[in-house]
mmCIF file of C-alpha atoms in Angstrom:
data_model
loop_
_atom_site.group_PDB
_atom_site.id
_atom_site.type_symbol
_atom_site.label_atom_id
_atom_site.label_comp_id
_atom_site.label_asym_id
_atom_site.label_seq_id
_atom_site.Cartn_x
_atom_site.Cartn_y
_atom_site.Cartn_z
ATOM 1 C CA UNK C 551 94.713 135.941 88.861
ATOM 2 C CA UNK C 552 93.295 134.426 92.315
ATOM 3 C CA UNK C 553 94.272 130.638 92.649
ATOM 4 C CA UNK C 554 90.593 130.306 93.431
ATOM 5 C CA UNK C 555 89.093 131.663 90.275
ATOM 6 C CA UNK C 556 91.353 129.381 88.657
ATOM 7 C CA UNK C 557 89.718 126.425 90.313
ATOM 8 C CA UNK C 558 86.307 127.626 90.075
ATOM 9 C CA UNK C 559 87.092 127.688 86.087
ATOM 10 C CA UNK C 560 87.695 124.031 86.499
ATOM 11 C CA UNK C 561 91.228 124.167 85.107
ATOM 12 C CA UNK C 562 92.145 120.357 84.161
ATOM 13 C CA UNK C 563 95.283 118.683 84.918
ATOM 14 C CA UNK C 564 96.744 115.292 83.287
ATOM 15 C CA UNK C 565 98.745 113.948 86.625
ATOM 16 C CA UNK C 566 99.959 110.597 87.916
ATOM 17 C CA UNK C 567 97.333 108.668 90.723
ATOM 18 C CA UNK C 568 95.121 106.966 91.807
ATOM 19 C CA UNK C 569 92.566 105.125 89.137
ATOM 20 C CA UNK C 570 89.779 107.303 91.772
ATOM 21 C CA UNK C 571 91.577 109.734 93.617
ATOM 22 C CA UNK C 572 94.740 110.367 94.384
ATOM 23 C CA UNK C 573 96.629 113.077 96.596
ATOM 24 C CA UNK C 574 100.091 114.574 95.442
ATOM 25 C CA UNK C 575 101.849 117.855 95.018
ATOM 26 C CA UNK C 576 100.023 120.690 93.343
ATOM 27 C CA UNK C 577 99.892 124.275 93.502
ATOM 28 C CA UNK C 578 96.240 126.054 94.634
ATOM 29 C CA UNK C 579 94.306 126.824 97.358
ATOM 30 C CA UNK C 580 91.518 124.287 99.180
ATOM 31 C CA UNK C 581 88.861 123.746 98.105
ATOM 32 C CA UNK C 582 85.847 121.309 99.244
ATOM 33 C CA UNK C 583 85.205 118.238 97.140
ATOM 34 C CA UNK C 584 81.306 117.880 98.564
ATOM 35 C CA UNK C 585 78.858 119.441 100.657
ATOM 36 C CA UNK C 586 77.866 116.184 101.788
ATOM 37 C CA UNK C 587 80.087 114.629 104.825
ATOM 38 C CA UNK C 588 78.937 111.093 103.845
ATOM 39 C CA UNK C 589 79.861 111.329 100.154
ATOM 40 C CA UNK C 590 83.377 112.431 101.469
ATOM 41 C CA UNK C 591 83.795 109.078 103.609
ATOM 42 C CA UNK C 592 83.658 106.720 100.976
ATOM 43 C CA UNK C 593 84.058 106.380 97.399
ATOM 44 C CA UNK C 594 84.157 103.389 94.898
ATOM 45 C CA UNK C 595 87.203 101.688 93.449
ATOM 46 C CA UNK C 596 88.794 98.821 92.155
ATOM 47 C CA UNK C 597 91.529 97.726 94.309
ATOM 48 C CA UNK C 598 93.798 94.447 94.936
ATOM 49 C CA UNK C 599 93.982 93.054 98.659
ATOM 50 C CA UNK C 600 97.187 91.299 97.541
ATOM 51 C CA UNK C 601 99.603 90.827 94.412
ATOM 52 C CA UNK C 602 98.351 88.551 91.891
ATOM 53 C CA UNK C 603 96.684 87.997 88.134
ATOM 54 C CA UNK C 604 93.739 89.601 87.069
ATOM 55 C CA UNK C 605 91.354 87.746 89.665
ATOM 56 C CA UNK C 606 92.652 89.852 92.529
ATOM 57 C CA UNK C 607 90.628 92.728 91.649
ATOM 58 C CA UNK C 608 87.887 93.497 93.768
ATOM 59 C CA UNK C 609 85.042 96.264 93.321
ATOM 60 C CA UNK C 610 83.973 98.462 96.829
ATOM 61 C CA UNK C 611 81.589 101.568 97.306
ATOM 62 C CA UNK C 612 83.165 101.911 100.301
ATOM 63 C CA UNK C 613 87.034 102.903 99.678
ATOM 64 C CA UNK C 614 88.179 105.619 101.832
ATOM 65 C CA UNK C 615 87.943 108.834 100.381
ATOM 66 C CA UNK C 616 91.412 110.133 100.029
ATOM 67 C CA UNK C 617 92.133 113.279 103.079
ATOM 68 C CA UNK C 618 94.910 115.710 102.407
ATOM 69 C CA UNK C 619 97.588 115.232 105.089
ATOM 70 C CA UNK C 620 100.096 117.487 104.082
ATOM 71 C CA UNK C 621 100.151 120.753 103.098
ATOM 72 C CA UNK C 622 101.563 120.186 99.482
ATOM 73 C CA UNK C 623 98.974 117.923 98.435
ATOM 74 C CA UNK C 624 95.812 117.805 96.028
ATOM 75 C CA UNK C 625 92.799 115.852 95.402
ATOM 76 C CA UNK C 626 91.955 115.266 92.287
ATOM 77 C CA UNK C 627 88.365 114.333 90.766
ATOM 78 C CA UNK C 628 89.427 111.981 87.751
ATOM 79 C CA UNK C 629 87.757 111.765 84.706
ATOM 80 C CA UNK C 630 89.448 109.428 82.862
ATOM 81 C CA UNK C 631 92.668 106.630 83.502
ATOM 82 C CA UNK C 632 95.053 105.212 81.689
ATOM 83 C CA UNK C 633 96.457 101.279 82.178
ATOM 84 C CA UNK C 634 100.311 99.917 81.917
ATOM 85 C CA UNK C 635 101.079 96.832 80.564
ATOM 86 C CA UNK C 636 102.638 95.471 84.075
ATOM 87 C CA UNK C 637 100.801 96.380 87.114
ATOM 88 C CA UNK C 638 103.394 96.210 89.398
ATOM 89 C CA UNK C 639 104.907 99.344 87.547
ATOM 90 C CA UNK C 640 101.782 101.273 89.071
ATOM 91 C CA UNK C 641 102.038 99.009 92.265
ATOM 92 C CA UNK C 642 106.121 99.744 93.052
ATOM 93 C CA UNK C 643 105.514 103.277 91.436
ATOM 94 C CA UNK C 644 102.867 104.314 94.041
ATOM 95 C CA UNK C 645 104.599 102.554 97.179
ATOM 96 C CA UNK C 646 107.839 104.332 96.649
ATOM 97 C CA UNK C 647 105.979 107.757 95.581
ATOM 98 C CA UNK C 648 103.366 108.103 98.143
ATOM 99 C CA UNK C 649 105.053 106.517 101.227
ATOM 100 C CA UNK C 650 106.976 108.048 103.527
ATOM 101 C CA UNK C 651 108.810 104.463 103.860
ATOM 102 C CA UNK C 652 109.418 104.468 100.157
ATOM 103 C CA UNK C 653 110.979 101.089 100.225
ATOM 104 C CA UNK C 654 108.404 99.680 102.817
ATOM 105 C CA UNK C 655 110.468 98.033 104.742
ATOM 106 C CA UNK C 656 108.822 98.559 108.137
ATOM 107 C CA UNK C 657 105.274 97.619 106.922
ATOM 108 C CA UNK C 658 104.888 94.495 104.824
ATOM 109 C CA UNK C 659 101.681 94.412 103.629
ATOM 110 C CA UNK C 660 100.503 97.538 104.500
ATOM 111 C CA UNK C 661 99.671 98.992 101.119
ATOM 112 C CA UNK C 662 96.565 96.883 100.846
ATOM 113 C CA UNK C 663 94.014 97.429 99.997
ATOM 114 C CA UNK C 664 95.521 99.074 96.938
ATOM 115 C CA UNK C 665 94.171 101.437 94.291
ATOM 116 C CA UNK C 666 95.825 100.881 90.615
ATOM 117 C CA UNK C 667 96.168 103.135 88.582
ATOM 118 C CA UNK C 668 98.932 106.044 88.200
ATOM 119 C CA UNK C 669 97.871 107.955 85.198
ATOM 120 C CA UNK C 670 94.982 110.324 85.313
ATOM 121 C CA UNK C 671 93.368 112.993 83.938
ATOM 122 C CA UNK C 672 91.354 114.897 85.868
ATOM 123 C CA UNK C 673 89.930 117.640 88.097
ATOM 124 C CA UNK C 674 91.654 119.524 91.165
ATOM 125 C CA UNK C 675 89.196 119.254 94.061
ATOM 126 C CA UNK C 676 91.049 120.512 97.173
ATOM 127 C CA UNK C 677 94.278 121.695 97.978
ATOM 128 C CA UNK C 678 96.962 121.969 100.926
ATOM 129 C CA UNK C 679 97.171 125.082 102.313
ATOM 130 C CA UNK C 680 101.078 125.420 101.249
ATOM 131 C CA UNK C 681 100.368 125.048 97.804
ATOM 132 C CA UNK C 682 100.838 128.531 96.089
ATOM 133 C CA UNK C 683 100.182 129.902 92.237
ATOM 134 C CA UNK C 684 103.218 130.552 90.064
ATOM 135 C CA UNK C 685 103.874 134.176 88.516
ATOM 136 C CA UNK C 686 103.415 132.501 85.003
ATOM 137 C CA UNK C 687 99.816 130.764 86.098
ATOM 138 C CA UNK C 688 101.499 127.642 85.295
ATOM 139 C CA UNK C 689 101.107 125.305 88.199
ATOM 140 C CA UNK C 690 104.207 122.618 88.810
ATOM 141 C CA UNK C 691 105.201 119.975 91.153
ATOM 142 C CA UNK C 692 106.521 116.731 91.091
ATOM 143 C CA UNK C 693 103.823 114.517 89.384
ATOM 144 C CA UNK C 694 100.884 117.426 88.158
ATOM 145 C CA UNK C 695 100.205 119.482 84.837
ATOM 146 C CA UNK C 696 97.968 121.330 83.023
ATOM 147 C CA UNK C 697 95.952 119.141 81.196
ATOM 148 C CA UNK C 698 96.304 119.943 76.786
ATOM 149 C CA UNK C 699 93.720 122.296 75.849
ATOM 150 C CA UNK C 700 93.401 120.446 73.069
ATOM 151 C CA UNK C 701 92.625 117.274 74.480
ATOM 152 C CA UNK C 702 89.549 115.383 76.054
ATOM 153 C CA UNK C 703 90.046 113.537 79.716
ATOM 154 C CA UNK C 704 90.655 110.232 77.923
ATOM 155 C CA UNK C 705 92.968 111.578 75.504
ATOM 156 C CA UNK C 706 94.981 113.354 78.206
ATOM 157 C CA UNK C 707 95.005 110.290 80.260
ATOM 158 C CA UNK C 708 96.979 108.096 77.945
ATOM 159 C CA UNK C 709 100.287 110.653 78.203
ATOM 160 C CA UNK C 710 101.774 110.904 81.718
ATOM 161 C CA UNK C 711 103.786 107.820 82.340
ATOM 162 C CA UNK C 712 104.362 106.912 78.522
ATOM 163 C CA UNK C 713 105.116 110.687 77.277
ATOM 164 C CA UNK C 714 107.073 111.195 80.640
ATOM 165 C CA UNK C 715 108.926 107.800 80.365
ATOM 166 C CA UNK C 716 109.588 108.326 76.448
ATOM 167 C CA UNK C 717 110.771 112.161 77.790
ATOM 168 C CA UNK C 718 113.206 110.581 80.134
ATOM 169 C CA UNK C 719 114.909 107.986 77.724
ATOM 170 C CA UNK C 720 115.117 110.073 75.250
ATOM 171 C CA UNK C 721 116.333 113.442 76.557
ATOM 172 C CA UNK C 722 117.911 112.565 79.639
ATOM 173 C CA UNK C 723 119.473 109.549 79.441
ATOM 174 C CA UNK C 724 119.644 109.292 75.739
ATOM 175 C CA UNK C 725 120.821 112.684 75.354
ATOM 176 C CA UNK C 726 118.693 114.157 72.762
ATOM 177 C CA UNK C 727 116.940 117.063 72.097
ATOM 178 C CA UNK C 728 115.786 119.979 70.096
ATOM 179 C CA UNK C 729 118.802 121.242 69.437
ATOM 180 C CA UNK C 730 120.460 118.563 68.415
ATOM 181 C CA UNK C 731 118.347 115.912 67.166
ATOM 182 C CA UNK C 732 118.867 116.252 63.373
ATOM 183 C CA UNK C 733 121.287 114.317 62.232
ATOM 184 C CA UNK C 734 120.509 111.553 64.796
ATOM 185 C CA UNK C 735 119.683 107.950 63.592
ATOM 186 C CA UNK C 736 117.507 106.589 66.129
ATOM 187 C CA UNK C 737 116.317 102.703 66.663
ATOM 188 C CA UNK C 738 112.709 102.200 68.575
ATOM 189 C CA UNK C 739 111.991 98.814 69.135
ATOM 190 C CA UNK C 740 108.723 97.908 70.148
ATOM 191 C CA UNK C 741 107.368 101.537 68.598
ATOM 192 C CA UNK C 742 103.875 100.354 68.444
ATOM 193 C CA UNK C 743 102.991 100.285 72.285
ATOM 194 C CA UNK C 744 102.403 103.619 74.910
ATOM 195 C CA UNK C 745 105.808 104.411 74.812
ATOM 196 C CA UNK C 746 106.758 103.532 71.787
ATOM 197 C CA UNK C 747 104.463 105.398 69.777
ATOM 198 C CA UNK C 748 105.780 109.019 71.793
ATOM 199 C CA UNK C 749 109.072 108.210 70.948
ATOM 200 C CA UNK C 750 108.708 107.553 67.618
ATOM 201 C CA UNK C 751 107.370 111.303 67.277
ATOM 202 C CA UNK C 752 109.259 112.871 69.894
ATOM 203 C CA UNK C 753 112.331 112.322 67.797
ATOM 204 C CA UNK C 754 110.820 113.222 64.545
ATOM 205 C CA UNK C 755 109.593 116.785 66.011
ATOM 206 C CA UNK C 756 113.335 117.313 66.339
ATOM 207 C CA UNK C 757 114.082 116.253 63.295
ATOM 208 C CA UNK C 758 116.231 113.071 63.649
ATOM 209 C CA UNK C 759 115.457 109.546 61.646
ATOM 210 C CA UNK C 760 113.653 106.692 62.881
ATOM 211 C CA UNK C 761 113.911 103.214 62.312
ATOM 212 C CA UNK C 762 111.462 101.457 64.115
ATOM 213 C CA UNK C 763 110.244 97.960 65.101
ATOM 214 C CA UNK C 764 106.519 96.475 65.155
ATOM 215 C CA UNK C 765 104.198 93.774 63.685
ATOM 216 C CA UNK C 766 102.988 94.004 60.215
ATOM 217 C CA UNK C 767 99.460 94.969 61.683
ATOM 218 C CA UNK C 768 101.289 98.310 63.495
ATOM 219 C CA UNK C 769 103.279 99.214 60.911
ATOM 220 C CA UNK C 770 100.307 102.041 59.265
ATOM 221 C CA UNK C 771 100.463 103.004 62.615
ATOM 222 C CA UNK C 772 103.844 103.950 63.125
ATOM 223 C CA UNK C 773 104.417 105.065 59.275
ATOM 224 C CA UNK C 774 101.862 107.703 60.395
ATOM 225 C CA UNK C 775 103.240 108.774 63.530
ATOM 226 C CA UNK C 776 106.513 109.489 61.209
ATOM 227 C CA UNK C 777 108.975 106.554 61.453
ATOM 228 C CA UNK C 778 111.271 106.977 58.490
ATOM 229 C CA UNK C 779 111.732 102.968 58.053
ATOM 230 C CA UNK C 780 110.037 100.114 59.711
ATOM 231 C CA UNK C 781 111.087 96.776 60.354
ATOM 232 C CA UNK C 782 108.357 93.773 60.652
ATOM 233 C CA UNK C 783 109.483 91.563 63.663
ATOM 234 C CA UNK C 784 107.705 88.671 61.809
ATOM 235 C CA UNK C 785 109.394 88.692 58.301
ATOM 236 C CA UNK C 786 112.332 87.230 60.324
ATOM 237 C CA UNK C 787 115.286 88.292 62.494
ATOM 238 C CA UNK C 788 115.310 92.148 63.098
ATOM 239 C CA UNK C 789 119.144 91.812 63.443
ATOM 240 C CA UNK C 790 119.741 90.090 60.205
ATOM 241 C CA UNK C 791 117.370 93.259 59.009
ATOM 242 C CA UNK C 792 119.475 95.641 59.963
ATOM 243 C CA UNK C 793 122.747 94.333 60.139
ATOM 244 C CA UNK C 794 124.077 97.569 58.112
ATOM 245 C CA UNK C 795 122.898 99.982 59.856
ATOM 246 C CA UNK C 796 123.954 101.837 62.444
ATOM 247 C CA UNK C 797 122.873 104.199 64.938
ATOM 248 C CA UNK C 798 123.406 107.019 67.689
ATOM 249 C CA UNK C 799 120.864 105.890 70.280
ATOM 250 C CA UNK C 800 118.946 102.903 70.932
ATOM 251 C CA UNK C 801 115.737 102.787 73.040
ATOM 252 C CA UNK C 802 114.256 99.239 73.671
ATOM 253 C CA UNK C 803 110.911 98.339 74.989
ATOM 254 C CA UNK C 804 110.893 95.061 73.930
ATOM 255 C CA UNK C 805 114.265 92.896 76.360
ATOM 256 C CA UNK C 806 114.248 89.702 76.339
ATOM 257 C CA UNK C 807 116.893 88.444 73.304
ATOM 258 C CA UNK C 808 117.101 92.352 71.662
ATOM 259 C CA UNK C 809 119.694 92.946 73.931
ATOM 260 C CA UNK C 810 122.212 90.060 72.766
ATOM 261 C CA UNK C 811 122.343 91.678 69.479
ATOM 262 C CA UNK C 812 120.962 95.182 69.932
ATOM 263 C CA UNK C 813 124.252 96.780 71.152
ATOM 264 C CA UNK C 814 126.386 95.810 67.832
ATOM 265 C CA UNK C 815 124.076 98.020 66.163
ATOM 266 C CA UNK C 816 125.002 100.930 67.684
ATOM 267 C CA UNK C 817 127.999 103.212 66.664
ATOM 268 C CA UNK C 818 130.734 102.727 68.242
ATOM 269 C CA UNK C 819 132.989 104.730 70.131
ATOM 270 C CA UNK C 820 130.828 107.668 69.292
ATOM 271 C CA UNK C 821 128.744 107.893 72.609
ATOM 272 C CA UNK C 822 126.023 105.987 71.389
ATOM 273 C CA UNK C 823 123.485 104.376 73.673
ATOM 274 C CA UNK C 824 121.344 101.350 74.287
ATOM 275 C CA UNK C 825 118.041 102.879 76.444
ATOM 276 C CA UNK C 826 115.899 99.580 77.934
ATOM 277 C CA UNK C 827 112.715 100.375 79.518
ATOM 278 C CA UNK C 828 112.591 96.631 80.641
ATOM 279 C CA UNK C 829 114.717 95.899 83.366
ATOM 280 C CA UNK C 830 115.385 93.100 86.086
ATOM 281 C CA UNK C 831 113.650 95.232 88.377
ATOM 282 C CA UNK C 832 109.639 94.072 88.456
ATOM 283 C CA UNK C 833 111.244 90.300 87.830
ATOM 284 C CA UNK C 834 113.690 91.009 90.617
ATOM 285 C CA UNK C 835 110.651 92.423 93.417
ATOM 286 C CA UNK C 836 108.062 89.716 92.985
ATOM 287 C CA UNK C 837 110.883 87.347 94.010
ATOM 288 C CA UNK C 838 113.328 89.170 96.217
ATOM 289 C CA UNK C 839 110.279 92.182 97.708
ATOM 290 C CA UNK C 840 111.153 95.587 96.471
ATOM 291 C CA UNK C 841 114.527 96.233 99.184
ATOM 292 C CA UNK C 842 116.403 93.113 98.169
ATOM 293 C CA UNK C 843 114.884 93.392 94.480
ATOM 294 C CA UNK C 844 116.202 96.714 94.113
ATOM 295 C CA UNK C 845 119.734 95.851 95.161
ATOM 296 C CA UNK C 846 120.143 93.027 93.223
ATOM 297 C CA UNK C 847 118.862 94.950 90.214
ATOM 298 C CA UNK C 848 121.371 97.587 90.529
ATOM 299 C CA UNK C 849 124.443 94.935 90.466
ATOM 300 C CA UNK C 850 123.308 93.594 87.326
ATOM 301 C CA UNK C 851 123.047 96.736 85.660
ATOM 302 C CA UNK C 852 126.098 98.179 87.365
ATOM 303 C CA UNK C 853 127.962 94.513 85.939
ATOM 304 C CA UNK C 854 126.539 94.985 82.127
ATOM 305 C CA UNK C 855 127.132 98.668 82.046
ATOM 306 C CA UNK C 856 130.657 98.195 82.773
ATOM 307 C CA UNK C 857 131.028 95.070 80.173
ATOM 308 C CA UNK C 858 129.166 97.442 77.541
ATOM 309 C CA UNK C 859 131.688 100.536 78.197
ATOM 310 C CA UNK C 860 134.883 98.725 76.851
ATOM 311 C CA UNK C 861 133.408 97.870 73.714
ATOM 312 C CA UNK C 862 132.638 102.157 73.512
ATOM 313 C CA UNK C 863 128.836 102.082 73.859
ATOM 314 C CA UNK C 864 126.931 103.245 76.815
ATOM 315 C CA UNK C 865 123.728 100.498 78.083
ATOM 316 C CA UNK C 866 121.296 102.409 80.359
ATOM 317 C CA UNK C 867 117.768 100.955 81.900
ATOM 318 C CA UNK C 868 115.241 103.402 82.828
ATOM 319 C CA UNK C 869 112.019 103.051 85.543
ATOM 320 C CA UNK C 870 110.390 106.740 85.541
ATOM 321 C CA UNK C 871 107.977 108.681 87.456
ATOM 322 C CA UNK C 872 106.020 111.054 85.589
ATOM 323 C CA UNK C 873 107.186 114.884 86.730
ATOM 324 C CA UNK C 874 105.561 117.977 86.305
ATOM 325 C CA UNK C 875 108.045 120.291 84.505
ATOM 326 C CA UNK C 876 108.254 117.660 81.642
ATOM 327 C CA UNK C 877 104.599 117.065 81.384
ATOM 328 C CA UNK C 878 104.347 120.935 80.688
ATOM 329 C CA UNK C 879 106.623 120.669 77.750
ATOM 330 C CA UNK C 880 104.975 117.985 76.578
ATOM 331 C CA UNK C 881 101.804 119.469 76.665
ATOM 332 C CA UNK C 882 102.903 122.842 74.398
ATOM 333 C CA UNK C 883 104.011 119.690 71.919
ATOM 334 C CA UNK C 884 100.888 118.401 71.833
ATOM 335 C CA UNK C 885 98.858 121.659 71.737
ATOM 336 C CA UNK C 886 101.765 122.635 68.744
ATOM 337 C CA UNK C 887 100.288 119.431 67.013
ATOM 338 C CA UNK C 888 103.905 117.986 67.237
ATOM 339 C CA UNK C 889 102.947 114.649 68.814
ATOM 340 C CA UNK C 890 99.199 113.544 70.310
ATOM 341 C CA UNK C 891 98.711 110.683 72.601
ATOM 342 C CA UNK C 892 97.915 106.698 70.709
ATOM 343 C CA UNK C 893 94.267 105.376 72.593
ATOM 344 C CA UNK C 894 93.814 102.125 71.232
ATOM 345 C CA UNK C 895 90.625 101.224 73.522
ATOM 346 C CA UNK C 896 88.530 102.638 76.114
ATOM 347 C CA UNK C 897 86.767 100.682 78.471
ATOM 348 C CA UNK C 898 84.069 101.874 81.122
ATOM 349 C CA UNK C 899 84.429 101.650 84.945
ATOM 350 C CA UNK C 900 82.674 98.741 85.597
ATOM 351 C CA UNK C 901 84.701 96.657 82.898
ATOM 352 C CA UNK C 902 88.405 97.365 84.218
ATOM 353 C CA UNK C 903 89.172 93.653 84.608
ATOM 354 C CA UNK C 904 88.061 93.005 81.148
ATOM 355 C CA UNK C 905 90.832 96.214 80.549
ATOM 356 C CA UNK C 906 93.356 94.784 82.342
ATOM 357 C CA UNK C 907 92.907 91.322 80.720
ATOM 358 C CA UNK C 908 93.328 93.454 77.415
ATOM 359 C CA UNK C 909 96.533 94.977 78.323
ATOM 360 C CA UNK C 910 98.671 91.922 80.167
ATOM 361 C CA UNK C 911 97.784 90.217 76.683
ATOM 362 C CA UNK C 912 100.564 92.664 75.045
ATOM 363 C CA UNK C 913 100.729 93.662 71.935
ATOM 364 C CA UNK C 914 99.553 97.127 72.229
ATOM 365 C CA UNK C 915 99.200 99.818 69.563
ATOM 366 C CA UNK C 916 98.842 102.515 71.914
ATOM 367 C CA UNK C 917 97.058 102.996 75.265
ATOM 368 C CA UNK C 918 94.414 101.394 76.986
ATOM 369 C CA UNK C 919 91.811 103.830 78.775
ATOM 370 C CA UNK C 920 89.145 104.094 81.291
ATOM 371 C CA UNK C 921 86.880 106.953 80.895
ATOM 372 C CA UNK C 922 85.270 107.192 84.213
ATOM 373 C CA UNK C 923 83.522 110.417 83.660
ATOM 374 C CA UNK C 924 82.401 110.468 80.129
ATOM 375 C CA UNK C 925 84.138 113.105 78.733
ATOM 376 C CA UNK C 926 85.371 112.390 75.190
ATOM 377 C CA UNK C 927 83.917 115.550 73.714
ATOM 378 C CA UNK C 928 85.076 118.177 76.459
ATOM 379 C CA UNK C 929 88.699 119.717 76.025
ATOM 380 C CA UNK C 930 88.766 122.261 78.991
#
């Protein structure tokens, strides 16, 4: 089938980008976003003209309207976003994604003005002319899938980064998989936020047990979503909880004091691991700028992983970028009705601080979404 008849049936993707528009790899053919020369200048956007709290957010009509510069790049019409609970995840994810100076060490300061936002759902607009239809129809890159057929915009928008960062944790640095997933015991803590929430079903699609961590208020939540046992972080120490248990992986998105007491509850000398999602790193670049932060991260990972190794347990930290090929197996999981994506509020355009202030107050069962187009009935 042409590449252009699969554009002109409006095939949807879920991607990572821009909370407007964003360029990155995809596979098609170009195609014009407008007739209208004018309407291609400019666009509105929220963006941030330098790091800060939520005040830094600033509304335009007048952003530049993103211009394919390379010949494996898209532009993508985007229906609906998706928010992370730290914006400098989106922030350090889009400077070392989208840059040809990945660390940006030549040009302090010249990311702004900035457009958050790196998960999307959405419409392919226009193409690079290198970009070229696979044998299967399935079009892959780095950071672009198919959106689920049997999801709406919004939905879709909640998975890439959490599904993607839950994929990598689990599977490749964890280990796990399909194949051998069953008789794993597996501790989520934190299991009611984005990430969270994937993993918890991830791992129960392959059959393995979960124990997972949450408030009282979550724990429906995660009971639904198929957590075997749950542990209320407010009936008192989640150590003390569980000091008889033991299991083969870890995965922690909650830091802070888990990891004092975290790693005794794995089994040892069995090639168990401790997964954290939060890291040193975001800490470690608003002090240090992203060169320097990134250095000193690695030699305090580098020091714990060796301390953790002679006591026969394996401590890994994660910081992902959504890719293609495992957004398409997520997305036959979630057309298989094996896992879905958690949207625990949707906001409209205009009211993205009021989104933002909703997510940096933590606590999240789930995702927070913009529906920018509004979409929530369409699954195409």
């Amino acid at each position: 089938m042409a590449v252009a008849a699969q554009l002109a049936r409006r095939r949807s993707v879920s991607c990572t980008g821009a909370l407007l528009l964003r360029r990155t790899g995809f596979p098609g053919h170009p195609r014009p976003f407008s007739g209208s020369a004018a309407r291609r200048a400019v666009m509105p956007a929220w963006v941030i003209d330098r790091y800060g709290t939520n005040e830094v957010l600033r509304f335009t009509k007048n952003a530049p309207f993103p211009v394919i510069q390379y010949p494996n790049e898209v532009t993508v019409k985007v229906h609906a976003a998706a928010l992370k609970p730290h914006r400098h995840v989106d922030t350090v994810a889009a400077t070392m994604a989208m840059k040809s100076d990945p660390l940006n060490l030549n040009q302090a300061g010249s990311e702004f003005p900035l457009i958050l936002g790196r998960d999307v759902s959405g419409v392919i607009m226009e193409c690079g002319l290198d970009v070229a239809l696979l044998s299967n129809l399935e079009m892959r890159c780095m950071q672009v899938s198919h959106k689920p057929k049997s999801l709406s915009h919004p939905e879709a928008a909640a998975l890439p980064y959490t599904a993607s960062t839950a994929w990598s944790a689990v599977v490749n640095t964890g280990g796990l998989n399909k194949d051998n997933c069953a008789k794993k015991r597996v501790l989520i803590l934190g299991a009611s936020g984005g990430v969270g929430t994937f993993a918890v079903q991830l791992v129960k699609a392959w059959g393995g047990h979960v124990t997972a961590t949450c408030s009282g208020a979550a724990e429906r939540l995660v009971r639904e979503l198929g957590a075997d046992a749950v542990v209320d972080y407010g009936t008192g120490p989640i150590q003390n909880q569980l000091s008889s248990e033991r299991f083969d992986l870890i995965l922690d998105n909650v830091g802070g004091e888990t990891e004092r007491w975290a790693l005794a509850l794995l089994k040892p000398w069995s090639g168990a691991k401790y997964v954290t999602l939060v890291t040193p790193f975001l800490r470690n670049t608003d002090t240090l700028g992203i060169a320097d932060g990134m250095f000193q991260t690695g030699v305090t990972v580098a020091t714990k992983a060796l301390k953790h190794l002679t006591k026969g347990v394996h401590y890994r930290w994660g910081f992902f970028i959504p890719s293609g090929p495992a957004l398409d197996d997520i997305s036959d999981m979630v057309d298989a009705g094996q896992v879905r994506p958690v949207v625990e509020a949707h906001y409209s355009f205009a009211q993205v601080p009021d989104a933002f202030l909703k997510v940096e107050g933590g606590h999240a069962r789930g995702k927070t979404v913009i529906d920018i187009i509004s979409d929530e009935h369409e699954c195409v």
